[in-house]
Amino acid sequence: MRIARFAKDGMDPTYGIIELAVDSGEHPDTIATISGDPLAGVPVNYTGERFHLDEVRLLSPVIPRSKIIGIGKNYADHAKEMGGAVPEHLLAFFKPNTSVIGPGEPIIRPAGCDEISYEGELAIVIGRFCKEVPAERVKDVIFGYTIANDVTARDWQRTDGQWWRAKGSDTFLPLGPWINTHLSLEEAGHLSIQTTVDDDLRQDGNTREMVRGITDLVVELTKSVTLLPGDLILTGTPAGVGAVADGQEISISIDGLGTLTNKLISE
Ligand code: MG
C-alpha cells in the first residue's frame, strides 16, 4: 500500500491510500480516504470517499511524535567526497520533528546561512515500539519506507560543534510523497535513488551501496534507544551532494516511492 496524508479545502489532514493509474490501467491517479491513523496499529478502513490526486495537497506522510535519527556517511563514495572514510563507529544524529515539511513546501534558508545542500535518502518508518531488536525481527518493526531530503547547512555543519541547526533548522526535512508499506527488506535494499536540481542529475545511487544496511541500522540503534511508531531512520545519502541557490528546485526519486520535490527560498 502507498499511504499518504493529504489536505483538501475545508478538511482536516487525512490519511489516504494512493491508487496509481499504472496499477489500474486507464483511470487517473486517485487517493481513497481512510479513517484514523494507520501508524496507530488499527486496521485500515476505507471511508468510501475518493479524490483525484491533483485535487488534493499531499502533506508529509508522517510527523514523528518521538524522533528522527539521521545516519552520516553511510555510502562510501559520499564519505569520500566529504573528505573522509566511512566511520568505524555508527555516526548518527537527531533531527527534530519541527524540521519536517511535506512535498512541494519550500525549504527556507535561515538568515546567516551561506551553503544549503540536499541529501536524497531512503527513510525507514518504524511501526512498532521496539528495543534491542534482533536481526530476524527487523522486518516486523518496519511500517514502510518514504523519501527524505536531509537538508544540511554545510557551513554551519563545519563551524558548529554540534549539528543542531545545520541539520535541525525548520523546513530541513522534506518527506514524502507517501509511505510504501509493501517492500521487503531485500527490495528496500536494492532501490535506485536519484536527485536532480532543476532537472540536472546530481545524485545517482542505489540503496545496495549502503555500508550499513537497513537490518544493521535497526539492530545497532535499538541497542541504545527505544523506537516508537512513526519514528524515522534516514539511512544516509549517496555521492553527489552540493550547494543549491535560492529558487532552485530539488527532486528526489526512489523506485516505488515516487518523487519528492521542494524548492529552496530565502527567509
Ligand atoms: Mg544525510
PDB file of C-alpha atoms in Angstrom, residues 59-165:
ATOM      1  CA  LEU A  59       1.390  16.543   3.264  1.00  0.00           C
ATOM      2  CA  SER A  60       4.310  14.887   4.975  1.00  0.00           C
ATOM      3  CA  PRO A  61       3.090  11.258   5.272  1.00  0.00           C
ATOM      4  CA  VAL A  62       4.145  11.192   8.919  1.00  0.00           C
ATOM      5  CA  ILE A  63       5.000  13.716  11.627  1.00  0.00           C
ATOM      6  CA  PRO A  64       7.156  11.724  14.035  1.00  0.00           C
ATOM      7  CA  ARG A  65       5.957  12.291  17.593  1.00  0.00           C
ATOM      8  CA  SER A  66       9.155  10.982  19.108  1.00  0.00           C
ATOM      9  CA  LYS A  67      12.311  11.207  16.976  1.00  0.00           C
ATOM     10  CA  ILE A  68      14.137  11.189  13.676  1.00  0.00           C
ATOM     11  CA  ILE A  69      17.593   9.606  13.535  1.00  0.00           C
ATOM     12  CA  GLY A  70      19.917  10.511  10.668  1.00  0.00           C
ATOM     13  CA  ILE A  71      22.875   8.339   9.664  1.00  0.00           C
ATOM     14  CA  GLY A  72      26.051  10.053   8.484  1.00  0.00           C
ATOM     15  CA  LYS A  73      28.473   8.778   5.813  1.00  0.00           C
ATOM     16  CA  ASN A  74      26.670   5.516   5.104  1.00  0.00           C
ATOM     17  CA  TYR A  75      27.720   5.421   1.432  1.00  0.00           C
ATOM     18  CA  ALA A  76      31.468   5.032   0.833  1.00  0.00           C
ATOM     19  CA  ASP A  77      31.544   7.352  -2.181  1.00  0.00           C
ATOM     20  CA  HIS A  78      29.765  10.089  -0.209  1.00  0.00           C
ATOM     21  CA  ALA A  79      32.162   9.673   2.754  1.00  0.00           C
ATOM     22  CA  LYS A  80      34.977  10.118   0.230  1.00  0.00           C
ATOM     23  CA  GLU A  81      33.547  13.293  -1.300  1.00  0.00           C
ATOM     24  CA  MET A  82      33.207  14.708   2.222  1.00  0.00           C
ATOM     25  CA  GLY A  83      36.944  14.147   2.635  1.00  0.00           C
ATOM     26  CA  GLY A  84      36.882  11.130   4.910  1.00  0.00           C
ATOM     27  CA  ALA A  85      36.418   7.418   5.258  1.00  0.00           C
ATOM     28  CA  VAL A  86      33.353   5.506   6.422  1.00  0.00           C
ATOM     29  CA  PRO A  87      33.301   5.955  10.216  1.00  0.00           C
ATOM     30  CA  GLU A  88      34.306   2.910  12.242  1.00  0.00           C
ATOM     31  CA  HIS A  89      31.505   3.588  14.716  1.00  0.00           C
ATOM     32  CA  LEU A  90      27.979   4.357  13.621  1.00  0.00           C
ATOM     33  CA  LEU A  91      27.655   8.118  13.031  1.00  0.00           C
ATOM     34  CA  ALA A  92      24.109   9.085  13.978  1.00  0.00           C
ATOM     35  CA  PHE A  93      22.348  12.313  14.894  1.00  0.00           C
ATOM     36  CA  PHE A  94      18.858  13.554  15.697  1.00  0.00           C
ATOM     37  CA  LYS A  95      16.660  15.888  13.693  1.00  0.00           C
ATOM     38  CA  PRO A  96      13.663  17.482  15.456  1.00  0.00           C
ATOM     39  CA  ASN A  97      10.127  16.882  14.188  1.00  0.00           C
ATOM     40  CA  THR A  98       9.757  20.635  13.696  1.00  0.00           C
ATOM     41  CA  SER A  99      12.098  20.327  10.681  1.00  0.00           C
ATOM     42  CA  VAL A 100       9.535  18.210   8.784  1.00  0.00           C
ATOM     43  CA  ILE A 101       7.737  19.612   5.736  1.00  0.00           C
ATOM     44  CA  GLY A 102       5.688  17.965   3.013  1.00  0.00           C
ATOM     45  CA  PRO A 103       6.033  17.612  -0.745  1.00  0.00           C
ATOM     46  CA  GLY A 104       6.000  20.954  -2.561  1.00  0.00           C
ATOM     47  CA  GLU A 105       6.547  23.046   0.559  1.00  0.00           C
ATOM     48  CA  PRO A 106       9.503  25.440   0.405  1.00  0.00           C
ATOM     49  CA  ILE A 107      12.806  24.770   2.144  1.00  0.00           C
ATOM     50  CA  ILE A 108      13.614  28.078   3.822  1.00  0.00           C
ATOM     51  CA  ARG A 109      17.239  29.199   4.026  1.00  0.00           C
ATOM     52  CA  PRO A 110      17.722  30.642   7.518  1.00  0.00           C
ATOM     53  CA  ALA A 111      19.281  34.093   7.853  1.00  0.00           C
ATOM     54  CA  GLY A 112      23.064  33.872   8.060  1.00  0.00           C
ATOM     55  CA  CYS A 113      23.338  30.511   6.318  1.00  0.00           C
ATOM     56  CA  ASP A 114      25.501  30.541   3.169  1.00  0.00           C
ATOM     57  CA  GLU A 115      25.567  26.956   1.950  1.00  0.00           C
ATOM     58  CA  ILE A 116      22.496  24.727   1.777  1.00  0.00           C
ATOM     59  CA  SER A 117      22.870  21.206   0.438  1.00  0.00           C
ATOM     60  CA  TYR A 118      20.342  18.486  -0.380  1.00  0.00           C
ATOM     61  CA  GLU A 119      20.829  14.850   0.667  1.00  0.00           C
ATOM     62  CA  GLY A 120      18.470  12.386  -1.028  1.00  0.00           C
ATOM     63  CA  GLU A 121      17.810   9.430   1.293  1.00  0.00           C
ATOM     64  CA  LEU A 122      15.667   6.369   1.881  1.00  0.00           C
ATOM     65  CA  ALA A 123      13.750   6.841   5.146  1.00  0.00           C
ATOM     66  CA  ILE A 124      12.626   3.876   7.254  1.00  0.00           C
ATOM     67  CA  VAL A 125       9.288   4.424   9.031  1.00  0.00           C
ATOM     68  CA  ILE A 126       9.073   2.442  12.265  1.00  0.00           C
ATOM     69  CA  GLY A 127       5.754   0.745  13.002  1.00  0.00           C
ATOM     70  CA  ARG A 128       6.222  -0.671  16.494  1.00  0.00           C
ATOM     71  CA  PHE A 129       7.507   0.187  19.933  1.00  0.00           C
ATOM     72  CA  CYS A 130      10.827  -1.679  19.964  1.00  0.00           C
ATOM     73  CA  LYS A 131      14.179  -2.050  21.755  1.00  0.00           C
ATOM     74  CA  GLU A 132      17.108  -4.433  21.251  1.00  0.00           C
ATOM     75  CA  VAL A 133      15.649  -5.750  18.018  1.00  0.00           C
ATOM     76  CA  PRO A 134      17.394  -8.929  16.789  1.00  0.00           C
ATOM     77  CA  ALA A 135      18.212  -9.105  13.079  1.00  0.00           C
ATOM     78  CA  GLU A 136      15.467 -11.639  12.346  1.00  0.00           C
ATOM     79  CA  ARG A 137      12.788  -9.348  13.844  1.00  0.00           C
ATOM     80  CA  VAL A 138      13.739  -6.170  11.981  1.00  0.00           C
ATOM     81  CA  LYS A 139      11.162  -6.753   9.243  1.00  0.00           C
ATOM     82  CA  ASP A 140       8.421  -6.848  11.910  1.00  0.00           C
ATOM     83  CA  VAL A 141       9.169  -3.387  13.317  1.00  0.00           C
ATOM     84  CA  ILE A 142       9.239  -1.559   9.982  1.00  0.00           C
ATOM     85  CA  PHE A 143       5.988   0.046   8.847  1.00  0.00           C
ATOM     86  CA  GLY A 144       7.279   1.163   5.462  1.00  0.00           C
ATOM     87  CA  TYR A 145       9.566   3.464   3.543  1.00  0.00           C
ATOM     88  CA  THR A 146       9.449   7.002   2.215  1.00  0.00           C
ATOM     89  CA  ILE A 147      11.795   9.589   0.697  1.00  0.00           C
ATOM     90  CA  ALA A 148      13.657  12.137   2.818  1.00  0.00           C
ATOM     91  CA  ASN A 149      15.727  15.154   1.932  1.00  0.00           C
ATOM     92  CA  ASP A 150      18.218  15.517   4.790  1.00  0.00           C
ATOM     93  CA  VAL A 151      18.736  19.222   4.098  1.00  0.00           C
ATOM     94  CA  THR A 152      22.015  20.424   5.582  1.00  0.00           C
ATOM     95  CA  ALA A 153      23.554  23.845   6.172  1.00  0.00           C
ATOM     96  CA  ARG A 154      27.077  22.828   5.216  1.00  0.00           C
ATOM     97  CA  ASP A 155      28.731  25.998   6.565  1.00  0.00           C
ATOM     98  CA  TRP A 156      27.085  25.552   9.971  1.00  0.00           C
ATOM     99  CA  GLN A 157      27.973  21.860   9.939  1.00  0.00           C
ATOM    100  CA  ARG A 158      31.629  22.852   9.593  1.00  0.00           C
ATOM    101  CA  THR A 159      31.622  25.635  12.185  1.00  0.00           C
ATOM    102  CA  ASP A 160      29.283  24.382  14.940  1.00  0.00           C
ATOM    103  CA  GLY A 161      30.419  21.691  17.342  1.00  0.00           C
ATOM    104  CA  GLN A 162      27.006  20.019  17.143  1.00  0.00           C
ATOM    105  CA  TRP A 163      24.688  19.827  14.135  1.00  0.00           C
ATOM    106  CA  TRP A 164      21.571  21.123  15.888  1.00  0.00           C
ATOM    107  CA  ARG A 165      20.847  23.873  13.358  1.00  0.00           C
TER     108      ARG A 165
END
